[in-house]
Amino acid sequence: MRIPVLTNLLEESDALAATNRQTFEAAGVFVVNLMSSPGAGKTTLLAKTIDLLQSRGLRCAVLEGDITSTLDSERLAPLGVPVVQANTEPFGGDCHVGSHFVRAAIEQLPIHELDYLFIENIGNLVCPAEFYLGEHRKVVVLSLPEGEDKPVKYPLMFRECQACLLNKLDLLPYLDVSVPLLRERISTVNGDMIVFPVSAKTGIGLGTWIEWLEHGRQELQARHVGARHDVS
Amino acid sequence: MHELYLARCIISGVHKALADETKGQDVTDVRLRVGKLDAVVTETLTFLFNAIKSDGGLPNAGLTIEEEDVRCVCDDCAQKFTVAQPVFLCPACRSAHVTIVQGRGLTIVDITTTLEEPDHADPCIN
Ligand SMILES: Nc1nc2c(ncn2[C@@H]2O[C@H](COP(=O)(O)OP(=O)(O)OP(=O)(O)O)[C@@H](O)[C@H]2O)c(=O)[nH]1
Ligand SMILES: [Mg+2]
Ligand SMILES: [Zn+2]
């Protein structure tokens, strides 16, 4: 006998992500899932981004997905923001941050006192793209030395993300990579992707990235205030 | 790389879908539909499913994986098309604003068991 099922294989993970999202909406915290291949510059960018947001009086926290070490967390320590280390499963789930880690992080964070939560996903352009965590935005960091072919080689990642940080722009004079070609490749995979050429090292281009984040957060806050008025 | 996680999800998904009277050992096949965009390594998934299925209470289950082509609809001209290469451009109007309608996501389609079909069975299910 054949029993029809037709259920989403990731049903449980997605349901938990939806719960996470509800928590973030209720707390008014804007959540960004940052993904890239290893070494593209996620931690460096986070440090710069948080510094810029802090100078505007905004409160940030980080969920650090590093698999094997606490090195990235240690690098973020000087910023004085809460950092939760997701020690990923010893086997099986160690290619991506799962929605249950995010749930666990919520319990450990002063979620109602935050404006931003950044999730530094595990360095990998394949697996993290598959999993919804409850975030408001998915962002991929692609560093120029990685070459122009990456969007086409990892289409799911580039389809899933709303923005792409083209990092290490300071290295352009030393590379054979073409930014216009890279932009063209990204747009053939995702015509709606917003691209920010930046250097986490020199800080170039980070202003527009911060404005984009702030725009998203303000939209969330408007919803938040709207919801509060509805209740009262 | 997360195929072991997926294999575990198949096992828990099957147990959840089985009616109480059906035992895991009666399951002979699980049919999984996998979007091509999800980039699942099907050989790895099959290998890992077979490696853990006995411990997972499905000792006799095979795994049939069907890969689903990626299909899009153009946001500008409503043209439907299949995406063979990772180029998400409308073939009719060259628009880059397209929506994926098929080929993304993982679905347990159905489960085959050794149990007899009840008489009042839905004729659509064979
Ligand atoms: N020249 C240059 N180097 C950079 C830039 N951003 C990051 N780096 C360097 O690139 C290396 C990797 O940066 P990380 O920030 O650790 O990268 P990551 O993506 O967090 O790496 P994982 O967490 O291991 O995946 C470090 O040596 C950084 O100093 C940049 O804009 N320009
Ligand atoms: Mg890092
Ligand atoms: Zn079109």
CSV table of C-alpha atoms in Angstrom, one decimal, chain A residues 49-224:
chain,number,residue,atom,x,y,z
A,49,THR,CA,29.5,47.1,11.0
A,50,ILE,CA,28.8,46.8,14.7
A,51,ASP,CA,31.3,49.6,15.5
A,52,LEU,CA,29.4,51.9,13.0
A,53,LEU,CA,26.0,50.9,14.4
A,54,GLN,CA,27.2,51.4,18.0
A,55,SER,CA,28.3,54.9,17.1
A,56,ARG,CA,24.7,55.6,16.3
A,57,GLY,CA,23.7,54.3,19.7
A,58,LEU,CA,22.3,51.0,18.4
A,59,ARG,CA,22.6,47.8,20.4
A,60,CYS,CA,23.9,44.7,18.6
A,61,ALA,CA,24.5,41.1,19.5
A,62,VAL,CA,26.1,38.2,17.5
A,63,LEU,CA,25.4,34.5,17.2
A,64,GLU,CA,28.7,33.1,16.2
A,65,GLY,CA,28.4,29.8,14.2
A,66,ASP,CA,32.1,28.9,14.2
A,67,ILE,CA,32.3,25.1,14.3
A,68,THR,CA,35.4,24.2,16.1
A,69,SER,CA,36.7,27.3,17.9
A,70,THR,CA,35.8,30.4,19.8
A,71,LEU,CA,38.4,32.5,17.8
A,72,ASP,CA,35.8,34.6,16.0
A,73,SER,CA,34.0,35.3,19.3
A,74,GLU,CA,37.2,36.4,20.9
A,75,ARG,CA,37.8,38.8,18.0
A,76,LEU,CA,34.4,40.4,18.6
A,77,ALA,CA,34.9,40.6,22.4
A,78,PRO,CA,36.5,44.1,22.3
A,79,LEU,CA,33.2,45.6,20.9
A,80,GLY,CA,31.6,44.7,24.2
A,81,VAL,CA,28.4,43.3,22.6
A,82,PRO,CA,26.8,40.0,23.7
A,83,VAL,CA,28.2,37.1,21.6
A,84,VAL,CA,26.7,33.7,21.8
A,85,GLN,CA,28.8,30.8,20.5
A,86,ALA,CA,26.8,28.1,18.7
A,87,ASN,CA,28.9,25.0,19.2
A,88,THR,CA,27.4,23.0,16.3
A,89,GLU,CA,26.6,19.3,16.6
A,90,PRO,CA,29.7,17.1,16.8
A,91,PHE,CA,28.4,15.3,13.8
A,92,GLY,CA,25.6,15.8,11.3
A,93,GLY,CA,24.7,19.5,11.6
A,94,ASP,CA,28.1,20.9,11.5
A,95,CYS,CA,27.8,22.6,8.0
A,96,HIS,CA,25.3,25.2,8.9
A,97,VAL,CA,23.7,27.1,11.8
A,98,GLY,CA,20.3,25.5,12.5
A,99,SER,CA,17.1,27.1,13.7
A,100,HIS,CA,17.4,25.3,17.1
A,101,PHE,CA,20.8,27.1,17.7
A,102,VAL,CA,19.1,30.4,17.0
A,103,ARG,CA,16.4,29.4,19.5
A,104,ALA,CA,19.0,28.6,22.1
A,105,ALA,CA,20.7,31.9,21.5
A,106,ILE,CA,17.5,33.8,22.0
A,107,GLU,CA,17.3,32.3,25.5
A,108,GLN,CA,20.8,33.6,26.3
A,109,LEU,CA,20.4,37.1,24.9
A,110,PRO,CA,18.8,40.2,26.3
A,111,ILE,CA,16.6,40.1,23.2
A,112,HIS,CA,14.2,42.9,24.2
A,113,GLU,CA,17.2,45.3,24.6
A,114,LEU,CA,18.6,44.7,21.1
A,115,ASP,CA,18.2,46.5,17.8
A,116,TYR,CA,20.2,44.0,15.7
A,117,LEU,CA,21.2,40.4,15.9
A,118,PHE,CA,23.8,39.2,13.5
A,119,ILE,CA,24.2,35.5,12.8
A,120,GLU,CA,27.6,34.6,11.5
A,121,ASN,CA,26.9,31.4,9.7
A,122,ILE,CA,29.5,28.7,9.1
A,123,GLY,CA,31.9,29.3,6.2
A,124,ASN,CA,30.2,27.4,3.4
A,125,LEU,CA,28.4,28.5,0.3
A,126,VAL,CA,26.2,25.4,0.0
A,127,CYS,CA,24.6,24.2,3.2
A,128,PRO,CA,23.6,27.4,5.1
A,129,ALA,CA,21.6,28.5,2.0
A,130,GLU,CA,19.1,25.7,2.6
A,131,PHE,CA,18.0,26.6,6.1
A,132,TYR,CA,15.6,29.4,7.1
A,133,LEU,CA,16.4,30.5,10.7
A,134,GLY,CA,13.8,33.2,11.2
A,135,GLU,CA,16.0,36.0,10.1
A,136,HIS,CA,14.8,39.2,8.3
A,137,ARG,CA,17.6,39.2,5.8
A,138,LYS,CA,20.0,36.8,4.3
A,139,VAL,CA,23.2,38.3,3.1
A,140,VAL,CA,26.1,36.7,1.3
A,141,VAL,CA,29.7,38.0,1.5
A,142,LEU,CA,31.7,37.3,-1.6
A,143,SER,CA,35.3,38.5,-1.5
A,144,LEU,CA,36.9,39.5,-4.8
A,145,PRO,CA,39.8,37.0,-4.7
A,146,GLU,CA,37.2,34.2,-4.9
A,147,GLY,CA,36.6,35.0,-8.6
A,148,GLU,CA,33.6,35.8,-10.8
A,149,ASP,CA,32.2,32.3,-11.1
A,150,LYS,CA,30.9,31.8,-7.6
A,151,PRO,CA,27.3,33.1,-8.2
A,152,VAL,CA,26.8,30.6,-11.0
A,153,LYS,CA,28.4,27.7,-9.0
A,154,TYR,CA,26.3,28.3,-5.9
A,155,PRO,CA,23.0,29.4,-7.3
A,156,LEU,CA,20.9,28.6,-4.3
A,157,MET,CA,22.9,30.9,-2.0
A,158,PHE,CA,22.7,33.7,-4.5
A,159,ARG,CA,19.0,33.2,-5.1
A,160,GLU,CA,18.2,33.1,-1.4
A,161,CYS,CA,20.0,36.2,-0.3
A,162,GLN,CA,18.7,39.7,-0.7
A,163,ALA,CA,22.1,41.4,-0.6
A,164,CYS,CA,25.7,40.7,-1.5
A,165,LEU,CA,28.7,42.3,0.0
A,166,LEU,CA,31.5,42.3,-2.5
A,167,ASN,CA,34.3,42.4,0.1
A,168,LYS,CA,38.1,43.1,-0.1
A,169,LEU,CA,37.6,45.9,-2.7
A,170,ASP,CA,41.0,47.2,-1.5
A,171,LEU,CA,42.7,44.2,-3.2
A,172,LEU,CA,41.3,45.1,-6.6
A,173,PRO,CA,44.5,46.5,-8.0
A,174,TYR,CA,46.3,43.1,-7.4
A,175,LEU,CA,43.6,40.9,-8.9
A,176,ASP,CA,42.4,39.9,-12.3
A,177,VAL,CA,38.8,40.0,-11.2
A,178,SER,CA,36.3,42.4,-12.9
A,179,VAL,CA,33.7,44.0,-10.7
A,180,PRO,CA,31.3,44.7,-13.6
A,181,LEU,CA,31.5,41.0,-14.7
A,182,LEU,CA,30.9,39.9,-11.2
A,183,ARG,CA,27.8,42.1,-10.9
A,184,GLU,CA,26.6,40.8,-14.2
A,185,ARG,CA,27.0,37.2,-13.0
A,186,ILE,CA,25.2,37.9,-9.8
A,187,SER,CA,22.3,39.5,-11.7
A,188,THR,CA,21.9,36.5,-14.0
A,189,VAL,CA,21.3,34.4,-11.0
A,190,ASN,CA,19.4,36.9,-9.0
A,191,GLY,CA,18.2,40.1,-10.7
A,192,ASP,CA,16.8,41.5,-7.4
A,193,MET,CA,20.1,41.2,-5.5
A,194,ILE,CA,21.4,44.4,-4.0
A,195,VAL,CA,25.2,44.5,-4.3
A,196,PHE,CA,27.5,46.5,-2.0
A,197,PRO,CA,31.2,46.7,-3.1
A,198,VAL,CA,33.0,47.2,0.2
A,199,SER,CA,36.3,46.8,2.0
A,200,ALA,CA,36.0,45.7,5.6
A,201,LYS,CA,39.7,46.7,5.9
A,202,THR,CA,39.5,50.3,4.7
A,203,GLY,CA,35.8,50.8,5.5
A,204,ILE,CA,35.0,51.9,1.9
A,205,GLY,CA,31.4,51.3,0.9
A,206,LEU,CA,30.2,50.5,4.4
A,207,GLY,CA,28.0,53.7,4.6
A,208,THR,CA,25.5,52.5,2.1
A,209,TRP,CA,25.4,49.0,3.7
A,210,ILE,CA,24.6,50.6,7.0
A,211,GLU,CA,21.8,52.7,5.4
A,212,TRP,CA,20.3,49.5,3.9
A,213,LEU,CA,20.4,47.8,7.3
A,214,GLU,CA,18.9,50.8,9.0
A,215,HIS,CA,16.1,51.0,6.3
A,216,GLY,CA,15.2,47.3,7.1
A,217,ARG,CA,15.3,47.9,10.8
A,218,GLN,CA,13.1,51.0,10.6
A,219,GLU,CA,10.5,49.1,8.5
A,220,LEU,CA,10.4,46.5,11.3
A,221,GLN,CA,10.0,49.2,13.9
A,222,ALA,CA,7.2,50.7,12.0
A,223,ARG,CA,5.4,47.3,12.0
A,224,HIS,CA,6.2,47.0,15.7
